[in-house]
PDB file of C-alpha atoms in Angstrom:
ATOM      1  CA  UNK U   1       0.000   0.000   0.000  1.00 53.00           C
ATOM      2  CA  UNK U   2       1.405   3.382  -1.030  1.00 67.00           C
ATOM      3  CA  UNK U   3       1.779   6.126   1.549  1.00 64.00           C
ATOM      4  CA  UNK U   4       0.254   9.539   0.988  1.00 76.00           C
ATOM      5  CA  UNK U   5       0.416  12.977   2.547  1.00 85.00           C
ATOM      6  CA  UNK U   6       2.215  13.429   5.843  1.00 90.00           C
ATOM      7  CA  UNK U   7       2.968   9.713   6.207  1.00 92.00           C
ATOM      8  CA  UNK U   8       4.723   9.723   2.823  1.00 93.00           C
ATOM      9  CA  UNK U   9       6.711  12.816   3.789  1.00 95.00           C
ATOM     10  CA  UNK U  10       7.716  11.246   7.094  1.00 95.00           C
ATOM     11  CA  UNK U  11       8.778   8.027   5.337  1.00 95.00           C
ATOM     12  CA  UNK U  12      10.854  10.040   2.844  1.00 96.00           C
ATOM     13  CA  UNK U  13      12.562  11.944   5.669  1.00 97.00           C
ATOM     14  CA  UNK U  14      13.309   8.749   7.576  1.00 97.00           C
ATOM     15  CA  UNK U  15      14.765   7.025   4.505  1.00 96.00           C
ATOM     16  CA  UNK U  16      17.014  10.003   3.678  1.00 96.00           C
ATOM     17  CA  UNK U  17      18.304  10.478   7.233  1.00 98.00           C
ATOM     18  CA  UNK U  18      18.530   6.824   8.337  1.00 97.00           C
ATOM     19  CA  UNK U  19      22.303   6.516   7.917  1.00 96.00           C
ATOM     20  CA  UNK U  20      23.193   9.815   9.589  1.00 97.00           C
ATOM     21  CA  UNK U  21      24.554   9.660  13.136  1.00 91.00           C
ATOM     22  CA  UNK U  22      22.536  11.484  15.799  1.00 92.00           C
ATOM     23  CA  UNK U  23      19.517  11.756  13.478  1.00 97.00           C
ATOM     24  CA  UNK U  24      16.576   9.694  14.655  1.00 94.00           C
ATOM     25  CA  UNK U  25      13.276  10.772  13.160  1.00 96.00           C
ATOM     26  CA  UNK U  26      10.598   9.421  15.489  1.00 94.00           C
ATOM     27  CA  UNK U  27       8.018  12.135  14.854  1.00 93.00           C
ATOM     28  CA  UNK U  28       7.475  15.276  12.830  1.00 93.00           C
ATOM     29  CA  UNK U  29       8.070  17.742  15.617  1.00 92.00           C
ATOM     30  CA  UNK U  30      10.656  17.214  18.372  1.00 92.00           C
ATOM     31  CA  UNK U  31      12.857  14.911  16.257  1.00 95.00           C
ATOM     32  CA  UNK U  32      13.810  17.984  14.204  1.00 96.00           C
ATOM     33  CA  UNK U  33      14.725  20.252  17.117  1.00 95.00           C
ATOM     34  CA  UNK U  34      18.529  19.853  17.020  1.00 96.00           C
ATOM     35  CA  UNK U  35      18.653  20.719  13.302  1.00 97.00           C
ATOM     36  CA  UNK U  36      20.620  17.662  12.241  1.00 98.00           C
ATOM     37  CA  UNK U  37      17.659  16.215  10.337  1.00 98.00           C
ATOM     38  CA  UNK U  38      17.446  19.290   8.110  1.00 98.00           C
ATOM     39  CA  UNK U  39      21.220  19.271   7.620  1.00 98.00           C
ATOM     40  CA  UNK U  40      21.146  15.553   6.762  1.00 98.00           C
ATOM     41  CA  UNK U  41      18.513  16.029   4.046  1.00 98.00           C
ATOM     42  CA  UNK U  42      20.526  18.835   2.471  1.00 98.00           C
ATOM     43  CA  UNK U  43      23.793  16.896   2.814  1.00 98.00           C
ATOM     44  CA  UNK U  44      22.261  13.772   1.297  1.00 98.00           C
ATOM     45  CA  UNK U  45      21.295  15.627  -1.875  1.00 97.00           C
ATOM     46  CA  UNK U  46      24.016  18.312  -1.954  1.00 97.00           C
ATOM     47  CA  UNK U  47      26.979  17.164   0.162  1.00 97.00           C
ATOM     48  CA  UNK U  48      29.060  20.137  -0.922  1.00 98.00           C
ATOM     49  CA  UNK U  49      26.691  22.521   0.893  1.00 98.00           C
ATOM     50  CA  UNK U  50      26.995  21.028   4.406  1.00 97.00           C
ATOM     51  CA  UNK U  51      30.209  19.841   6.088  1.00 97.00           C
ATOM     52  CA  UNK U  52      28.559  17.058   8.061  1.00 97.00           C
ATOM     53  CA  UNK U  53      31.650  16.180  10.088  1.00 96.00           C
ATOM     54  CA  UNK U  54      31.754  19.622  11.717  1.00 96.00           C
ATOM     55  CA  UNK U  55      28.199  19.501  13.098  1.00 97.00           C
ATOM     56  CA  UNK U  56      27.514  19.116  16.802  1.00 97.00           C
ATOM     57  CA  UNK U  57      24.155  17.644  17.814  1.00 94.00           C
ATOM     58  CA  UNK U  58      24.144  19.789  20.948  1.00 95.00           C
ATOM     59  CA  UNK U  59      24.448  23.073  19.039  1.00 97.00           C
ATOM     60  CA  UNK U  60      20.764  23.486  18.221  1.00 96.00           C
ATOM     61  CA  UNK U  61      21.001  27.107  17.114  1.00 97.00           C
ATOM     62  CA  UNK U  62      24.019  26.654  14.830  1.00 98.00           C
ATOM     63  CA  UNK U  63      22.648  23.512  13.138  1.00 98.00           C
ATOM     64  CA  UNK U  64      19.271  25.059  12.436  1.00 97.00           C
ATOM     65  CA  UNK U  65      20.725  28.379  11.308  1.00 98.00           C
ATOM     66  CA  UNK U  66      23.054  26.572   8.916  1.00 98.00           C
ATOM     67  CA  UNK U  67      20.275  24.420   7.456  1.00 98.00           C
ATOM     68  CA  UNK U  68      17.816  27.292   7.130  1.00 98.00           C
ATOM     69  CA  UNK U  69      20.401  29.624   5.564  1.00 98.00           C
ATOM     70  CA  UNK U  70      21.672  27.003   3.101  1.00 98.00           C
ATOM     71  CA  UNK U  71      18.135  25.992   2.151  1.00 98.00           C
ATOM     72  CA  UNK U  72      17.184  29.602   1.496  1.00 97.00           C
ATOM     73  CA  UNK U  73      20.357  30.722  -0.288  1.00 97.00           C
ATOM     74  CA  UNK U  74      21.090  27.626  -2.365  1.00 97.00           C
ATOM     75  CA  UNK U  75      17.782  25.800  -2.730  1.00 95.00           C
ATOM     76  CA  UNK U  76      15.308  28.674  -2.809  1.00 96.00           C
ATOM     77  CA  UNK U  77      13.426  27.393   0.244  1.00 96.00           C
ATOM     78  CA  UNK U  78      12.188  30.302   2.350  1.00 95.00           C
ATOM     79  CA  UNK U  79      12.985  30.008   6.028  1.00 91.00           C
ATOM     80  CA  UNK U  80       9.634  29.374   7.690  1.00 89.00           C
ATOM     81  CA  UNK U  81      11.250  28.418  10.970  1.00 92.00           C
ATOM     82  CA  UNK U  82      13.479  30.415  13.291  1.00 94.00           C
ATOM     83  CA  UNK U  83      16.680  28.944  14.769  1.00 95.00           C
ATOM     84  CA  UNK U  84      16.082  30.701  18.100  1.00 95.00           C
ATOM     85  CA  UNK U  85      12.597  29.185  18.336  1.00 93.00           C
ATOM     86  CA  UNK U  86      14.137  25.761  17.806  1.00 93.00           C
ATOM     87  CA  UNK U  87      16.388  26.416  20.828  1.00 93.00           C
ATOM     88  CA  UNK U  88      13.696  27.832  23.087  1.00 92.00           C
ATOM     89  CA  UNK U  89      10.716  25.594  22.285  1.00 87.00           C
ATOM     90  CA  UNK U  90      10.672  22.081  23.670  1.00 80.00           C
ATOM     91  CA  UNK U  91       7.506  21.228  21.748  1.00 82.00           C
ATOM     92  CA  UNK U  92       7.695  22.346  18.133  1.00 86.00           C
ATOM     93  CA  UNK U  93       4.706  23.060  15.934  1.00 89.00           C
ATOM     94  CA  UNK U  94       4.150  19.927  13.845  1.00 91.00           C
ATOM     95  CA  UNK U  95       2.339  21.751  11.050  1.00 92.00           C
ATOM     96  CA  UNK U  96       5.182  24.259  10.665  1.00 94.00           C
ATOM     97  CA  UNK U  97       7.747  21.445  10.483  1.00 95.00           C
ATOM     98  CA  UNK U  98       5.648  19.531   7.928  1.00 95.00           C
ATOM     99  CA  UNK U  99       5.158  22.634   5.788  1.00 95.00           C
ATOM    100  CA  UNK U 100       8.878  23.383   5.840  1.00 96.00           C
ATOM    101  CA  UNK U 101       9.875  19.784   5.087  1.00 96.00           C
ATOM    102  CA  UNK U 102       7.428  19.599   2.203  1.00 96.00           C
ATOM    103  CA  UNK U 103       9.435  22.386   0.575  1.00 96.00           C
ATOM    104  CA  UNK U 104      12.591  20.291   0.897  1.00 97.00           C
ATOM    105  CA  UNK U 105      10.764  17.399  -0.750  1.00 96.00           C
ATOM    106  CA  UNK U 106       9.638  19.629  -3.618  1.00 95.00           C
ATOM    107  CA  UNK U 107      13.147  21.046  -4.048  1.00 95.00           C
ATOM    108  CA  UNK U 108      14.695  17.586  -4.433  1.00 93.00           C
ATOM    109  CA  UNK U 109      12.003  15.992  -6.625  1.00 86.00           C
TER     110      UNK U 109
END
């Protein structure tokens, strides 16, 4: 049975990020908080844009800022999320994450 909508997007994200250390997509909100998931998707498709080996899973602001800036400058994906919000909010807005990730999907397909 084929997946559709948010389940398909989640499956795509999981398949892209599965081999990346410290990236464990369990849901479409808090799993994205440290920014490594966004960086992994970009790195998977455009490894020259993200130096994966320099990332630190504990540096939430830096990881998110890097991903959001690279996505906007190189992929034309407007930054719908704010790196500071990712630091300060324990519970992220699922709809905002899904909307942002859907733009990544569109950019790479």
